[in-house]
Structures are given as structure tokens and as C-alpha cells.
PDB file of C-alpha atoms in Angstrom:
ATOM      1  CA  MET Z   1      -2.977 -28.320 -55.697  1.00  0.00           C
ATOM      2  CA  SER Z   2      -1.308 -31.331 -54.577  1.00  0.00           C
ATOM      3  CA  ARG Z   3      -1.356 -34.366 -56.667  1.00  0.00           C
ATOM      4  CA  GLN Z   4      -3.076 -36.205 -53.841  1.00  0.00           C
ATOM      5  CA  LEU Z   5      -5.967 -33.895 -53.919  1.00  0.00           C
ATOM      6  CA  HIS Z   6      -6.066 -33.909 -57.718  1.00  0.00           C
ATOM      7  CA  LEU Z   7      -6.548 -37.521 -57.536  1.00  0.00           C
ATOM      8  CA  LEU Z   8      -9.301 -37.290 -55.066  1.00  0.00           C
ATOM      9  CA  LEU Z   9     -10.907 -35.105 -57.374  1.00  0.00           C
ATOM     10  CA  ALA Z  10     -10.197 -37.064 -60.368  1.00  0.00           C
ATOM     11  CA  THR Z  11     -11.729 -40.141 -58.989  1.00  0.00           C
ATOM     12  CA  THR Z  12     -14.828 -38.870 -57.039  1.00  0.00           C
ATOM     13  CA  ARG Z  13     -15.611 -36.327 -59.616  1.00  0.00           C
ATOM     14  CA  PRO Z  14     -14.456 -38.124 -62.733  1.00  0.00           C
ATOM     15  CA  ARG Z  15     -14.276 -36.017 -66.020  1.00  0.00           C
ATOM     16  CA  ARG Z  16     -17.162 -36.837 -68.726  1.00  0.00           C
ATOM     17  CA  THR Z  17     -17.038 -40.010 -70.872  1.00  0.00           C
ATOM     18  CA  VAL Z  18     -15.487 -39.271 -74.419  1.00  0.00           C
ATOM     19  CA  PRO Z  19     -18.277 -40.248 -76.662  1.00  0.00           C
ATOM     20  CA  ALA Z  20     -16.969 -43.445 -78.929  1.00  0.00           C
ATOM     21  CA  ILE Z  21     -13.881 -44.069 -76.976  1.00  0.00           C
ATOM     22  CA  HIS Z  22     -12.519 -47.733 -77.020  1.00  0.00           C
ATOM     23  CA  VAL Z  23     -10.547 -49.160 -74.481  1.00  0.00           C
ATOM     24  CA  LEU Z  24      -7.750 -49.656 -76.391  1.00  0.00           C
ATOM     25  CA  ASP Z  25      -7.486 -46.034 -77.314  1.00  0.00           C
ATOM     26  CA  PRO Z  26      -5.456 -43.527 -75.884  1.00  0.00           C
ATOM     27  CA  SER Z  27      -6.482 -41.208 -73.170  1.00  0.00           C
ATOM     28  CA  VAL Z  28      -4.807 -37.644 -72.590  1.00  0.00           C
ATOM     29  CA  THR Z  29      -4.478 -35.712 -69.524  1.00  0.00           C
ATOM     30  CA  ARG Z  30      -3.204 -32.517 -69.326  1.00  0.00           C
ATOM     31  CA  LEU Z  31      -1.304 -30.836 -66.704  1.00  0.00           C
ATOM     32  CA  ARG Z  32       0.743 -28.178 -65.590  1.00  0.00           C
ATOM     33  CA  VAL Z  33       3.951 -28.688 -63.356  1.00  0.00           C
ATOM     34  CA  THR Z  34       3.582 -26.702 -59.752  1.00  0.00           C
ATOM     35  CA  PRO Z  35       5.956 -25.913 -57.132  1.00  0.00           C
ATOM     36  CA  ALA Z  36       4.498 -28.677 -55.261  1.00  0.00           C
ATOM     37  CA  ASP Z  37       5.523 -31.178 -57.778  1.00  0.00           C
ATOM     38  CA  LEU Z  38       9.315 -30.048 -57.487  1.00  0.00           C
ATOM     39  CA  ASP Z  39      12.452 -31.418 -55.668  1.00  0.00           C
ATOM     40  CA  LEU Z  40      15.370 -29.776 -54.269  1.00  0.00           C
ATOM     41  CA  TYR Z  41      16.858 -29.866 -57.957  1.00  0.00           C
ATOM     42  CA  LEU Z  42      13.801 -27.898 -59.154  1.00  0.00           C
ATOM     43  CA  HIS Z  43      12.551 -30.438 -61.296  1.00  0.00           C
ATOM     44  CA  VAL Z  44       9.875 -32.773 -61.053  1.00  0.00           C
ATOM     45  CA  ASN Z  45      10.123 -35.364 -58.275  1.00  0.00           C
ATOM     46  CA  ASN Z  46      10.457 -38.938 -59.605  1.00  0.00           C
ATOM     47  CA  GLY Z  47       7.359 -39.724 -56.946  1.00  0.00           C
ATOM     48  CA  THR Z  48       5.234 -37.161 -58.433  1.00  0.00           C
ATOM     49  CA  TYR Z  49       5.268 -38.748 -61.738  1.00  0.00           C
ATOM     50  CA  LEU Z  50       3.564 -41.708 -60.169  1.00  0.00           C
ATOM     51  CA  GLN Z  51       1.106 -39.734 -58.594  1.00  0.00           C
ATOM     52  CA  MET Z  52       0.784 -37.968 -62.006  1.00  0.00           C
ATOM     53  CA  MET Z  53       0.136 -41.512 -63.634  1.00  0.00           C
ATOM     54  CA  ASP Z  54      -2.464 -42.268 -60.888  1.00  0.00           C
ATOM     55  CA  ILE Z  55      -4.819 -39.325 -62.364  1.00  0.00           C
ATOM     56  CA  GLY Z  56      -4.070 -40.320 -65.963  1.00  0.00           C
ATOM     57  CA  ARG Z  57      -5.236 -43.840 -65.016  1.00  0.00           C
ATOM     58  CA  SER Z  58      -8.313 -42.362 -63.253  1.00  0.00           C
ATOM     59  CA  ASN Z  59      -8.931 -40.144 -66.281  1.00  0.00           C
ATOM     60  CA  TYR Z  60      -8.719 -42.968 -68.580  1.00  0.00           C
ATOM     61  CA  ILE Z  61     -11.347 -45.184 -66.558  1.00  0.00           C
ATOM     62  CA  ALA Z  62     -13.534 -41.904 -66.796  1.00  0.00           C
ATOM     63  CA  ASP Z  63     -12.985 -41.430 -70.600  1.00  0.00           C
ATOM     64  CA  VAL Z  64     -14.192 -45.002 -71.261  1.00  0.00           C
ATOM     65  CA  GLY Z  65     -17.482 -44.590 -68.988  1.00  0.00           C
ATOM     66  CA  GLY Z  66     -15.797 -46.959 -66.465  1.00  0.00           C
ATOM     67  CA  PHE Z  67     -16.202 -45.635 -63.140  1.00  0.00           C
ATOM     68  CA  GLY Z  68     -20.014 -46.237 -62.780  1.00  0.00           C
ATOM     69  CA  ARG Z  69     -19.782 -49.994 -64.402  1.00  0.00           C
ATOM     70  CA  LEU Z  70     -16.815 -50.699 -61.935  1.00  0.00           C
ATOM     71  CA  ARG Z  71     -18.792 -49.339 -59.000  1.00  0.00           C
ATOM     72  CA  GLU Z  72     -21.758 -51.493 -59.969  1.00  0.00           C
ATOM     73  CA  LYS Z  73     -19.406 -54.793 -59.837  1.00  0.00           C
ATOM     74  CA  GLY Z  74     -17.553 -53.574 -56.629  1.00  0.00           C
ATOM     75  CA  TRP Z  75     -14.327 -53.668 -58.392  1.00  0.00           C
ATOM     76  CA  TYR Z  76     -11.340 -51.131 -58.164  1.00  0.00           C
ATOM     77  CA  PRO Z  77      -7.982 -50.580 -59.528  1.00  0.00           C
ATOM     78  CA  VAL Z  78      -4.684 -51.156 -57.890  1.00  0.00           C
ATOM     79  CA  VAL Z  79      -0.803 -51.280 -59.067  1.00  0.00           C
ATOM     80  CA  ALA Z  80       0.844 -54.739 -59.227  1.00  0.00           C
ATOM     81  CA  ALA Z  81       3.907 -53.260 -60.651  1.00  0.00           C
ATOM     82  CA  SER Z  82       5.433 -49.932 -62.281  1.00  0.00           C
ATOM     83  CA  THR Z  83       8.631 -48.735 -63.619  1.00  0.00           C
ATOM     84  CA  MET Z  84       9.754 -45.480 -65.027  1.00  0.00           C
ATOM     85  CA  THR Z  85      11.824 -44.451 -67.737  1.00  0.00           C
ATOM     86  CA  TYR Z  86      13.102 -40.595 -68.012  1.00  0.00           C
ATOM     87  CA  ARG Z  87      14.402 -38.796 -70.631  1.00  0.00           C
ATOM     88  CA  ARG Z  88      13.886 -35.157 -70.110  1.00  0.00           C
ATOM     89  CA  SER Z  89      13.421 -32.973 -66.796  1.00  0.00           C
ATOM     90  CA  LEU Z  90       9.997 -31.400 -66.440  1.00  0.00           C
ATOM     91  CA  ARG Z  91      10.151 -28.020 -64.523  1.00  0.00           C
ATOM     92  CA  LEU Z  92       8.086 -25.418 -62.819  1.00  0.00           C
ATOM     93  CA  GLY Z  93       5.122 -24.298 -65.239  1.00  0.00           C
ATOM     94  CA  ASP Z  94       5.880 -26.941 -67.915  1.00  0.00           C
ATOM     95  CA  PRO Z  95       2.620 -27.774 -69.577  1.00  0.00           C
ATOM     96  CA  VAL Z  96       2.654 -31.804 -69.635  1.00  0.00           C
ATOM     97  CA  GLU Z  97       0.533 -34.119 -71.692  1.00  0.00           C
ATOM     98  CA  ILE Z  98       0.127 -37.714 -70.021  1.00  0.00           C
ATOM     99  CA  THR Z  99      -0.873 -40.414 -72.697  1.00  0.00           C
ATOM    100  CA  THR Z 100      -2.417 -43.559 -70.925  1.00  0.00           C
ATOM    101  CA  ARG Z 101      -3.401 -46.540 -72.670  1.00  0.00           C
ATOM    102  CA  VAL Z 102      -3.904 -50.101 -72.518  1.00  0.00           C
ATOM    103  CA  ILE Z 103      -1.127 -52.212 -74.380  1.00  0.00           C
ATOM    104  CA  GLY Z 104      -2.907 -55.740 -73.478  1.00  0.00           C
ATOM    105  CA  TRP Z 105      -3.512 -58.066 -70.568  1.00  0.00           C
ATOM    106  CA  ASP Z 106      -3.413 -61.450 -69.602  1.00  0.00           C
ATOM    107  CA  GLU Z 107      -5.621 -63.562 -66.873  1.00  0.00           C
ATOM    108  CA  ARG Z 108      -3.858 -61.700 -64.266  1.00  0.00           C
ATOM    109  CA  VAL Z 109      -3.185 -58.063 -65.195  1.00  0.00           C
ATOM    110  CA  ALA Z 110      -3.733 -55.051 -67.522  1.00  0.00           C
ATOM    111  CA  TYR Z 111      -0.575 -53.641 -69.111  1.00  0.00           C
ATOM    112  CA  LEU Z 112      -0.669 -49.920 -69.524  1.00  0.00           C
ATOM    113  CA  GLU Z 113       1.863 -47.387 -71.128  1.00  0.00           C
ATOM    114  CA  GLN Z 114       1.779 -44.032 -69.681  1.00  0.00           C
ATOM    115  CA  VAL Z 115       4.202 -41.422 -71.784  1.00  0.00           C
ATOM    116  CA  PHE Z 116       4.859 -38.000 -70.493  1.00  0.00           C
ATOM    117  CA  THR Z 117       5.356 -35.287 -73.060  1.00  0.00           C
ATOM    118  CA  ARG Z 118       6.174 -31.554 -73.064  1.00  0.00           C
ATOM    119  CA  ARG Z 119       5.341 -29.439 -76.231  1.00  0.00           C
ATOM    120  CA  GLY Z 120       5.795 -32.840 -78.176  1.00  0.00           C
ATOM    121  CA  GLU Z 121       8.962 -33.875 -76.662  1.00  0.00           C
ATOM    122  CA  ARG Z 122       9.024 -37.200 -74.955  1.00  0.00           C
ATOM    123  CA  CYS Z 123      10.354 -36.751 -71.386  1.00  0.00           C
ATOM    124  CA  ALA Z 124       9.155 -40.006 -69.684  1.00  0.00           C
ATOM    125  CA  ARG Z 125       7.821 -43.240 -70.099  1.00  0.00           C
ATOM    126  CA  GLY Z 126       5.882 -45.508 -67.289  1.00  0.00           C
ATOM    127  CA  LEU Z 127       4.578 -49.248 -67.487  1.00  0.00           C
ATOM    128  CA  VAL Z 128       2.095 -50.252 -65.140  1.00  0.00           C
ATOM    129  CA  ALA Z 129       0.792 -53.710 -64.478  1.00  0.00           C
ATOM    130  CA  GLY Z 130      -2.621 -53.223 -62.860  1.00  0.00           C
ATOM    131  CA  ARG Z 131      -4.947 -55.156 -61.046  1.00  0.00           C
ATOM    132  CA  PHE Z 132      -8.761 -55.362 -60.118  1.00  0.00           C
ATOM    133  CA  LEU Z 133      -9.834 -56.252 -57.106  1.00  0.00           C
ATOM    134  CA  THR Z 134     -13.469 -56.801 -55.278  1.00  0.00           C
ATOM    135  CA  ARG Z 135     -14.610 -54.682 -52.528  1.00  0.00           C
ATOM    136  CA  GLY Z 136     -15.048 -56.284 -49.150  1.00  0.00           C
ATOM    137  CA  SER Z 137     -13.280 -59.795 -50.155  1.00  0.00           C
ATOM    138  CA  GLY Z 138     -10.142 -58.384 -51.991  1.00  0.00           C
ATOM    139  CA  ALA Z 139     -10.795 -61.191 -54.401  1.00  0.00           C
ATOM    140  CA  ARG Z 140      -8.773 -60.638 -57.726  1.00  0.00           C
ATOM    141  CA  VAL Z 141     -10.760 -60.010 -60.815  1.00  0.00           C
ATOM    142  CA  PRO Z 142      -9.408 -61.505 -63.986  1.00  0.00           C
ATOM    143  CA  ALA Z 143      -8.196 -59.020 -66.343  1.00  0.00           C
ATOM    144  CA  PRO Z 144     -10.165 -60.415 -69.238  1.00  0.00           C
ATOM    145  CA  GLN Z 145     -13.512 -59.698 -67.170  1.00  0.00           C
ATOM    146  CA  VAL Z 146     -12.631 -56.189 -66.183  1.00  0.00           C
ATOM    147  CA  VAL Z 147     -11.604 -55.366 -70.174  1.00  0.00           C
ATOM    148  CA  GLU Z 148     -14.936 -56.824 -71.154  1.00  0.00           C
ATOM    149  CA  LEU Z 149     -16.981 -54.866 -68.958  1.00  0.00           C
ATOM    150  CA  LEU Z 150     -15.040 -51.544 -70.019  1.00  0.00           C
ATOM    151  CA  ALA Z 151     -15.171 -52.398 -73.786  1.00  0.00           C
ATOM    152  CA  GLY Z 152     -18.869 -53.635 -73.510  1.00  0.00           C
ATOM    153  CA  GLY Z 153     -18.360 -57.255 -75.047  1.00  0.00           C
ATOM    154  CA  PRO Z 154     -15.405 -59.648 -75.139  1.00  0.00           C
ATOM    155  CA  LEU Z 155     -12.129 -58.680 -76.865  1.00  0.00           C
ATOM    156  CA  ASP Z 156      -9.000 -60.444 -77.826  1.00  0.00           C
ATOM    157  CA  PRO Z 157      -5.918 -59.159 -75.998  1.00  0.00           C
ATOM    158  CA  PRO Z 158      -3.222 -57.227 -78.512  1.00  0.00           C
ATOM    159  CA  VAL Z 159       0.068 -58.942 -78.676  1.00  0.00           C
ATOM    160  CA  LEU Z 160       2.156 -57.324 -75.938  1.00  0.00           C
ATOM    161  CA  PRO Z 161       5.648 -55.391 -77.274  1.00  0.00           C
ATOM    162  CA  ASP Z 162       8.665 -57.593 -76.601  1.00  0.00           C
ATOM    163  CA  ASP Z 163       9.725 -55.128 -74.035  1.00  0.00           C
ATOM    164  CA  VAL Z 164       6.656 -55.060 -72.222  1.00  0.00           C
ATOM    165  CA  ALA Z 165       6.355 -58.886 -72.023  1.00  0.00           C
ATOM    166  CA  ALA Z 166       9.936 -59.166 -70.838  1.00  0.00           C
ATOM    167  CA  TRP Z 167       9.581 -56.754 -67.986  1.00  0.00           C
ATOM    168  CA  ALA Z 168       6.286 -58.586 -66.512  1.00  0.00           C
ATOM    169  CA  ARG Z 169       8.187 -61.679 -66.546  1.00  0.00           C
ATOM    170  CA  ALA Z 170      11.254 -59.875 -64.475  1.00  0.00           C
ATOM    171  CA  VAL Z 171       8.885 -58.252 -62.056  1.00  0.00           C
ATOM    172  CA  ASP Z 172       6.974 -61.673 -61.864  1.00  0.00           C
ATOM    173  CA  VAL Z 173       3.511 -60.069 -62.736  1.00  0.00           C
ATOM    174  CA  ALA Z 174       2.912 -62.279 -66.110  1.00  0.00           C
ATOM    175  CA  HIS Z 175       0.389 -64.941 -66.146  1.00  0.00           C
ATOM    176  CA  ARG Z 176       2.122 -68.348 -65.350  1.00  0.00           C
ATOM    177  CA  GLY Z 177      -0.203 -70.474 -67.353  1.00  0.00           C
TER     178      GLY Z 177
END
């Protein structure tokens, strides 16, 4: 199945909420590498990793029970910035786990880490700065409001790891306050 179709299904027919999951808990998405994921060198194309990450983030929202809450508010997620580091190639048929977790937020964006593993071996890591916008107006929603909605109450952000804070400044998505 193409990853675009997979994303459509993950978003329009999300998997069930995971009972007692917290917004800071990891969410795991399991996939298998298909022929459509491969490039001419017969490993997963770099752009396909980003599509797989989209699916992982949709599954995270489903796991925390967020789709209904976000829909009620008219909020939807967009990527403000992302970066990838690759350690090992993924090849046809490989089982892949994408572990998605929120690692912090500021006034502007939420920061997520998405780690790709194959049989316990780390293959790639993606960092994502995500924003939420309001349908119709496109107005930005402050990240703490989104976290509060998904957590069911206010929550203090964890301290961002140094590498993530440096990355956020370097790609100019960090809060400037």
C-alpha cells in the first residue's frame, strides 16, 4: 500500500485510543518495508521515511485520543521543520518500528522525536517541530494549549535535550521570547 494511502487511513480511520497513555508516553507504529518504499539502490528512500513519520504522528494522535478533541477545536497539525539522521539501511520486507514521542514544547511548537528500529537495532532518527493551525483562519494555536487539550489539563514542558534545543534555534523554529 502506498504510504499516502496508509496516512489517509491512519488519519480518517484512526486506530483505537490506548487506555491510560499520557502525552509524554511513546507511541509505537509497526510497518513492513514494501517495494513502493524502495529507491533505485533497493533501500528505503529518504522521502519515504518522512511519509512513514507522518503515519507515526497520526498514530500517536490516535493513541492519546486526540483526533476527536482536535476536530472539535478545528485544529490540525503541520510540520514546521524536520531533520533526519540515518545509521542503517532499511530493505525490502524489513519489519520497522517507529517510536514517536513528544520531547517538549515552547510557545510556538511541539518537538517530537521519531526513532526507526529494526529488530531492536536503531536505523534512523527524525526530529520534528510541529505546529497546530485553526481550520478556516489558519491561525496558529500555541503549543501549550494543544498539549493541555491532549493531556486533559495543564502540563509543564520537560527540559528539551541540548541537541534538540540547538536544532530548534538553528532551523529558526524555537520560541523567541
